[in-house]
Amino acid sequence: MTKMYINGQWVAAASGDTRTIINPFNQESIAEVAEGNETDAQLAIDAARKAFDEGSWRHVPGSERGKFVLKIAELIERDQQELAELETIDTGKTLTESLADMADIAEVFRYYGGLADKDGGEVIESPIPESRSKVVREPVGVCGQITPWNYPLLQAAWKLAPALAAGNTLIIKPSEITPLTTIKVTELIEEAGVPEGVVNLVLGSGAKTGQTLAESHSVDLISFTGGIETGRKVMTAAAVNFKKIALELGGKNPNVVFADADFETAVDQAMNAIFFHSGQVCSAGARLLVQDSLHDDFVEALVARTKQIKLGNGFDDTTQSGPLISKEHREKVEQYIEIGLAEGADLRTGGKRPQATDLQAGFFLEPTIFTNCQSSMRIVQEETFGPLLTVERFSTENEAVQLANDSKYGLAGAVWTKDIRKAERVSSELRMGTVWINDFHPYFAQAPWGGYKSSGIGRELGKQGLEEYTEVKHVFENTNPAPLHWFN
Ligand SMILES: NC(=O)c1ccc[n+]([C@@H]2O[C@H](COP(=O)([O-])OP(=O)(O)OC[C@H]3O[C@@H](n4cnc5c(N)ncnc54)[C@H](O)[C@@H]3O)[C@@H](O)[C@H]2O)c1
Ligand SMILES: C[N+](C)(C)CC=O
C-alpha cells in the first residue's frame, strides 16, 4: 500500500483507510493507496507550518533553492519512462501523450529552477530626502495545492516548481483517482534532498483533505485546479483567513475558423483541439465556429476524418484516443449527448459507446460531433469535458467575436485565417487568457496560463507563475532619523 509523505516520513492514513486505483482502460486494480482524511491533512499542514516558521528553507538563498528544483528536473528526466507509464495506466491517455507531458514537466522544473535567484528585488527612488527604499519579494508561506485527474503530474508541476523556487512550504493533494505520478514525484523530491516538512503529500477525497487545506487558518495560499463548482467551494472556504488564492478552472474554448483559413490544417487541428485526450482537457476546442461559406465542406471533411479515429489502450502505439477517466464521467458526458439531442442539435457522428469487443471493459465513448448548434444551448455553454464537439455558423467577423465571447468561461480560444490583421483584430477582442492564431493547444513554461471570467483567478507558468507564490514588501529606511516634534 502506497503511503502519504508528511514531515519527511512515509505514513499510512491515520484511519488506516485505503483506496484502490483502477486503470480506466479495463477497470483492473493497479494500486492500493492510503486514503487520508482531515486528520492527515492537518498533520501535513502542521508540518509545513513548522518547516516554514522554524525551518531554514525560506532563508535558503534562491540560487540554492534553484539547485534543488533543477535536481528534481534531472530526476524526472531520469525516470520519465516510468512516470509516463504510471500516468498512462492511471489516466488512460496514450503513452505518447504521457511522454510529452513528462518532457513538459521536466522543463517546468528547469524553468523555475533557473528563475529562483533572478528577482533580488528593486531599489526605489524615494521622494523623501535622506531615505532609502527597496521592494522585495518574499515567499507567501504555507501553500495548499490541489490538482485534477486529467493531467495529474503536469498540473502538480505547475504548482510545485514555483512554490519551491520562491521558498514556500507546501501540501499537495492530487485527485483521489489519479495519484500515482504525484506520489512518484514526491519520492523524487525526497531523493533530491528537499528538507523534511517543506513538501508534504496527502491523499484522499477533496471533500475531506482538500476542504481542510482550503479552510485552514494555517495555510497562507491555496492553489486549486479543477472544476468550476469545486473552485467555488474552495474560494468560499479560503475566505476564512483571506488566504491568497489561485484558481485554474474550466473552459468552453471557441475554435474560430474563417473562410480564408488553410482548409486541411484547420480540419486536422479542429480534431486535435477536441479529441486529444478524449476531450478531457480544460482548453479543449469543444466549441467550433465556422464561417458560413466554408461550413458545409468543413463539417463534411471533419466528420469523415473523425469516424476514422482509433480508440484503444494507451499502451498500444496505434491508439489515437483512450477511455474517459471513470464510469461516472462517461455517464456525465452521455447526459450531455441526450441534452444536445433534446435541444435540437444534429448528431453527425458518435454519440454512443463503441461496440468493439476489446473496448467493452473501458470507459469508452465514440468521438461525437453535433451541428446546427446555437449559442443558447447547454451543450454549447457548459463544459462537457469529453469527446463532444459542437459546431456553430457565423457570417461576419463581429459575429464570430460576439459568439466566441458569449460564455461564462474565458480560458483559451483559436482563430484560423490567412489574414493576420484580421487574426490580430479578433485576438484583441477575445476575452480569454490564451489565444492561438492558426494553431491549437501550445503552452510552455515561459508563457503564463490562466483564465478570464469563470475560468479562474491568477496565472500559472511564466514569471507570473512565480510571482503568485510571493508577497511584495516595501522596506523604507530613514538614513538620518530625528524627532519630528509633530506633537508638542
Ligand atoms: N484551468 C486549467 O488549467 C485546468 C487544468 C486541468 C483541469 N482543469 C479543470 O479541472 C476539471 C476536471 O478535473 P476534476 O474532475 O478533477 O475536477 P474536480 O473539481 O472534481 O477536482 C479537482 C480537485 O479538487 C478536489 N476537491 C474536490 N472537492 C473539493 C473540495 N470541496 N475542496 C477542496 N478540494 C476539493 C478533488 O479531490 C481534486 O483533487 C475540469 O473542469 C477542467 O476544466 C482546469
Ligand atoms: C494542460 N492544460 C492546462 C493546457 C490543459 C489541462 O487540462
PDB file of N, CA and C and ligand atoms in Angstrom, residues 93 101 104 148 150-151 154-155 158 225 248-249 276-277 279-284 383 385 411-412 436 441-443 449-450 460-461, ligand 2:
ATOM      1  N   LYS A  93      -4.640   8.027 -20.848  1.00  0.00           N
ATOM      2  CA  LYS A  93      -4.113   8.768 -22.003  1.00  0.00           C
ATOM      3  C   LYS A  93      -3.022   7.955 -22.675  1.00  0.00           C
ATOM      4  N   ASP A 101       4.022  14.876 -21.890  1.00  0.00           N
ATOM      5  CA  ASP A 101       3.780  15.558 -20.603  1.00  0.00           C
ATOM      6  C   ASP A 101       5.046  15.571 -19.763  1.00  0.00           C
ATOM      7  N   ASP A 104       7.431  18.174 -20.836  1.00  0.00           N
ATOM      8  CA  ASP A 104       6.928  19.494 -20.408  1.00  0.00           C
ATOM      9  C   ASP A 104       7.187  19.700 -18.916  1.00  0.00           C
ATOM     10  N   PRO A 148      -6.202  18.186 -10.423  1.00  0.00           N
ATOM     11  CA  PRO A 148      -7.255  17.377 -11.049  1.00  0.00           C
ATOM     12  C   PRO A 148      -6.733  16.067 -11.614  1.00  0.00           C
ATOM     13  N   ASN A 150      -6.972  15.021 -14.910  1.00  0.00           N
ATOM     14  CA  ASN A 150      -6.731  14.862 -16.356  1.00  0.00           C
ATOM     15  C   ASN A 150      -5.284  15.001 -16.780  1.00  0.00           C
ATOM     16  N   TYR A 151      -4.546  15.865 -16.069  1.00  0.00           N
ATOM     17  CA  TYR A 151      -3.087  15.996 -16.264  1.00  0.00           C
ATOM     18  C   TYR A 151      -2.454  15.939 -14.881  1.00  0.00           C
ATOM     19  N   LEU A 154       1.423  17.030 -14.601  1.00  0.00           N
ATOM     20  CA  LEU A 154       1.665  18.346 -15.210  1.00  0.00           C
ATOM     21  C   LEU A 154       1.070  19.455 -14.352  1.00  0.00           C
ATOM     22  N   GLN A 155      -0.176  19.255 -13.904  1.00  0.00           N
ATOM     23  CA  GLN A 155      -0.773  20.300 -13.076  1.00  0.00           C
ATOM     24  C   GLN A 155      -0.100  20.395 -11.712  1.00  0.00           C
ATOM     25  N   TRP A 158       3.134  22.476 -12.226  1.00  0.00           N
ATOM     26  CA  TRP A 158       2.880  23.919 -12.384  1.00  0.00           C
ATOM     27  C   TRP A 158       2.736  24.594 -11.027  1.00  0.00           C
ATOM     28  N   THR A 225      -6.688  23.592  -9.012  1.00  0.00           N
ATOM     29  CA  THR A 225      -7.013  23.342 -10.422  1.00  0.00           C
ATOM     30  C   THR A 225      -8.105  22.289 -10.473  1.00  0.00           C
ATOM     31  N   GLU A 248      -7.475  27.650 -11.256  1.00  0.00           N
ATOM     32  CA  GLU A 248      -7.410  27.262 -12.667  1.00  0.00           C
ATOM     33  C   GLU A 248      -8.616  26.370 -12.910  1.00  0.00           C
ATOM     34  N   LEU A 249      -9.651  26.949 -13.558  1.00  0.00           N
ATOM     35  CA  LEU A 249     -10.929  26.264 -13.630  1.00  0.00           C
ATOM     36  C   LEU A 249     -11.227  25.799 -15.059  1.00  0.00           C
ATOM     37  N   PHE A 276      -8.128  15.268 -28.691  1.00  0.00           N
ATOM     38  CA  PHE A 276      -6.889  14.952 -27.958  1.00  0.00           C
ATOM     39  C   PHE A 276      -7.254  14.609 -26.507  1.00  0.00           C
ATOM     40  N   HIS A 277      -6.711  13.500 -25.975  1.00  0.00           N
ATOM     41  CA  HIS A 277      -7.015  13.035 -24.617  1.00  0.00           C
ATOM     42  C   HIS A 277      -8.529  12.912 -24.404  1.00  0.00           C
ATOM     43  N   GLY A 279     -10.880  14.697 -25.263  1.00  0.00           N
ATOM     44  CA  GLY A 279     -11.572  15.941 -24.914  1.00  0.00           C
ATOM     45  C   GLY A 279     -11.496  16.298 -23.445  1.00  0.00           C
ATOM     46  N   GLN A 280     -10.737  15.504 -22.678  1.00  0.00           N
ATOM     47  CA  GLN A 280     -10.651  15.762 -21.223  1.00  0.00           C
ATOM     48  C   GLN A 280      -9.553  16.763 -20.918  1.00  0.00           C
ATOM     49  N   VAL A 281      -9.671  17.910 -21.567  1.00  0.00           N
ATOM     50  CA  VAL A 281      -8.646  18.952 -21.497  1.00  0.00           C
ATOM     51  C   VAL A 281      -9.342  20.275 -21.222  1.00  0.00           C
ATOM     52  N   CYS A 282      -8.842  21.028 -20.236  1.00  0.00           N
ATOM     53  CA  CYS A 282      -9.516  22.278 -19.842  1.00  0.00           C
ATOM     54  C   CYS A 282      -9.645  23.230 -21.025  1.00  0.00           C
ATOM     55  N   SER A 283      -8.619  23.186 -21.888  1.00  0.00           N
ATOM     56  CA  SER A 283      -8.569  24.125 -23.023  1.00  0.00           C
ATOM     57  C   SER A 283      -8.990  23.451 -24.328  1.00  0.00           C
ATOM     58  N   ALA A 284      -9.725  22.353 -24.237  1.00  0.00           N
ATOM     59  CA  ALA A 284     -10.169  21.649 -25.455  1.00  0.00           C
ATOM     60  C   ALA A 284     -11.023  22.574 -26.319  1.00  0.00           C
ATOM     61  N   GLU A 383     -19.270  23.196 -19.911  1.00  0.00           N
ATOM     62  CA  GLU A 383     -18.085  22.382 -20.153  1.00  0.00           C
ATOM     63  C   GLU A 383     -18.478  20.906 -20.128  1.00  0.00           C
ATOM     64  N   PHE A 385     -16.373  18.379 -21.229  1.00  0.00           N
ATOM     65  CA  PHE A 385     -15.135  17.718 -20.798  1.00  0.00           C
ATOM     66  C   PHE A 385     -15.039  16.272 -21.296  1.00  0.00           C
ATOM     67  N   LEU A 411     -11.027  30.823 -20.897  1.00  0.00           N
ATOM     68  CA  LEU A 411      -9.711  30.204 -20.711  1.00  0.00           C
ATOM     69  C   LEU A 411      -8.830  30.345 -21.943  1.00  0.00           C
ATOM     70  N   ALA A 412      -9.311  29.800 -23.095  1.00  0.00           N
ATOM     71  CA  ALA A 412      -8.487  29.822 -24.309  1.00  0.00           C
ATOM     72  C   ALA A 412      -9.374  29.808 -25.547  1.00  0.00           C
ATOM     73  N   TRP A 436      -4.786  31.298 -29.549  1.00  0.00           N
ATOM     74  CA  TRP A 436      -3.872  30.720 -30.541  1.00  0.00           C
ATOM     75  C   TRP A 436      -4.266  31.232 -31.930  1.00  0.00           C
ATOM     76  N   HIS A 441      -3.660  24.462 -28.783  1.00  0.00           N
ATOM     77  CA  HIS A 441      -3.042  23.716 -27.682  1.00  0.00           C
ATOM     78  C   HIS A 441      -1.659  24.153 -27.199  1.00  0.00           C
ATOM     79  N   PRO A 442      -0.754  24.774 -27.965  1.00  0.00           N
ATOM     80  CA  PRO A 442       0.581  25.017 -27.403  1.00  0.00           C
ATOM     81  C   PRO A 442       0.558  25.799 -26.094  1.00  0.00           C
ATOM     82  N   TYR A 443       1.341  25.316 -25.151  1.00  0.00           N
ATOM     83  CA  TYR A 443       1.609  26.025 -23.887  1.00  0.00           C
ATOM     84  C   TYR A 443       3.015  25.624 -23.454  1.00  0.00           C
ATOM     85  N   TRP A 449      -0.314  31.028 -18.001  1.00  0.00           N
ATOM     86  CA  TRP A 449      -1.516  30.280 -18.352  1.00  0.00           C
ATOM     87  C   TRP A 449      -2.595  30.590 -17.329  1.00  0.00           C
ATOM     88  N   GLY A 450      -3.796  30.871 -17.763  1.00  0.00           N
ATOM     89  CA  GLY A 450      -4.886  31.099 -16.823  1.00  0.00           C
ATOM     90  C   GLY A 450      -6.060  31.726 -17.545  1.00  0.00           C
ATOM     91  N   GLU A 460      -0.605  30.599 -13.879  1.00  0.00           N
ATOM     92  CA  GLU A 460       0.495  29.648 -13.642  1.00  0.00           C
ATOM     93  C   GLU A 460       1.425  29.743 -14.828  1.00  0.00           C
ATOM     94  N   LEU A 461       2.666  29.295 -14.649  1.00  0.00           N
ATOM     95  CA  LEU A 461       3.707  29.376 -15.679  1.00  0.00           C
ATOM     96  C   LEU A 461       4.163  30.820 -15.889  1.00  0.00           C
TER      97      LEU A 461
HETATM   98  C1  LIG B   2      -2.535  21.201 -19.762  1.00  0.00           C
HETATM   99  N1  LIG B   2      -3.540  22.242 -19.958  1.00  0.00           N
HETATM  100  C2  LIG B   2      -3.554  23.143 -18.769  1.00  0.00           C
HETATM  101  C3  LIG B   2      -3.270  23.034 -21.154  1.00  0.00           C
HETATM  102  C4  LIG B   2      -4.874  21.646 -20.136  1.00  0.00           C
HETATM  103  C5  LIG B   2      -5.361  20.933 -18.961  1.00  0.00           C
HETATM  104  O1  LIG B   2      -6.486  20.474 -18.925  1.00  0.00           O
END
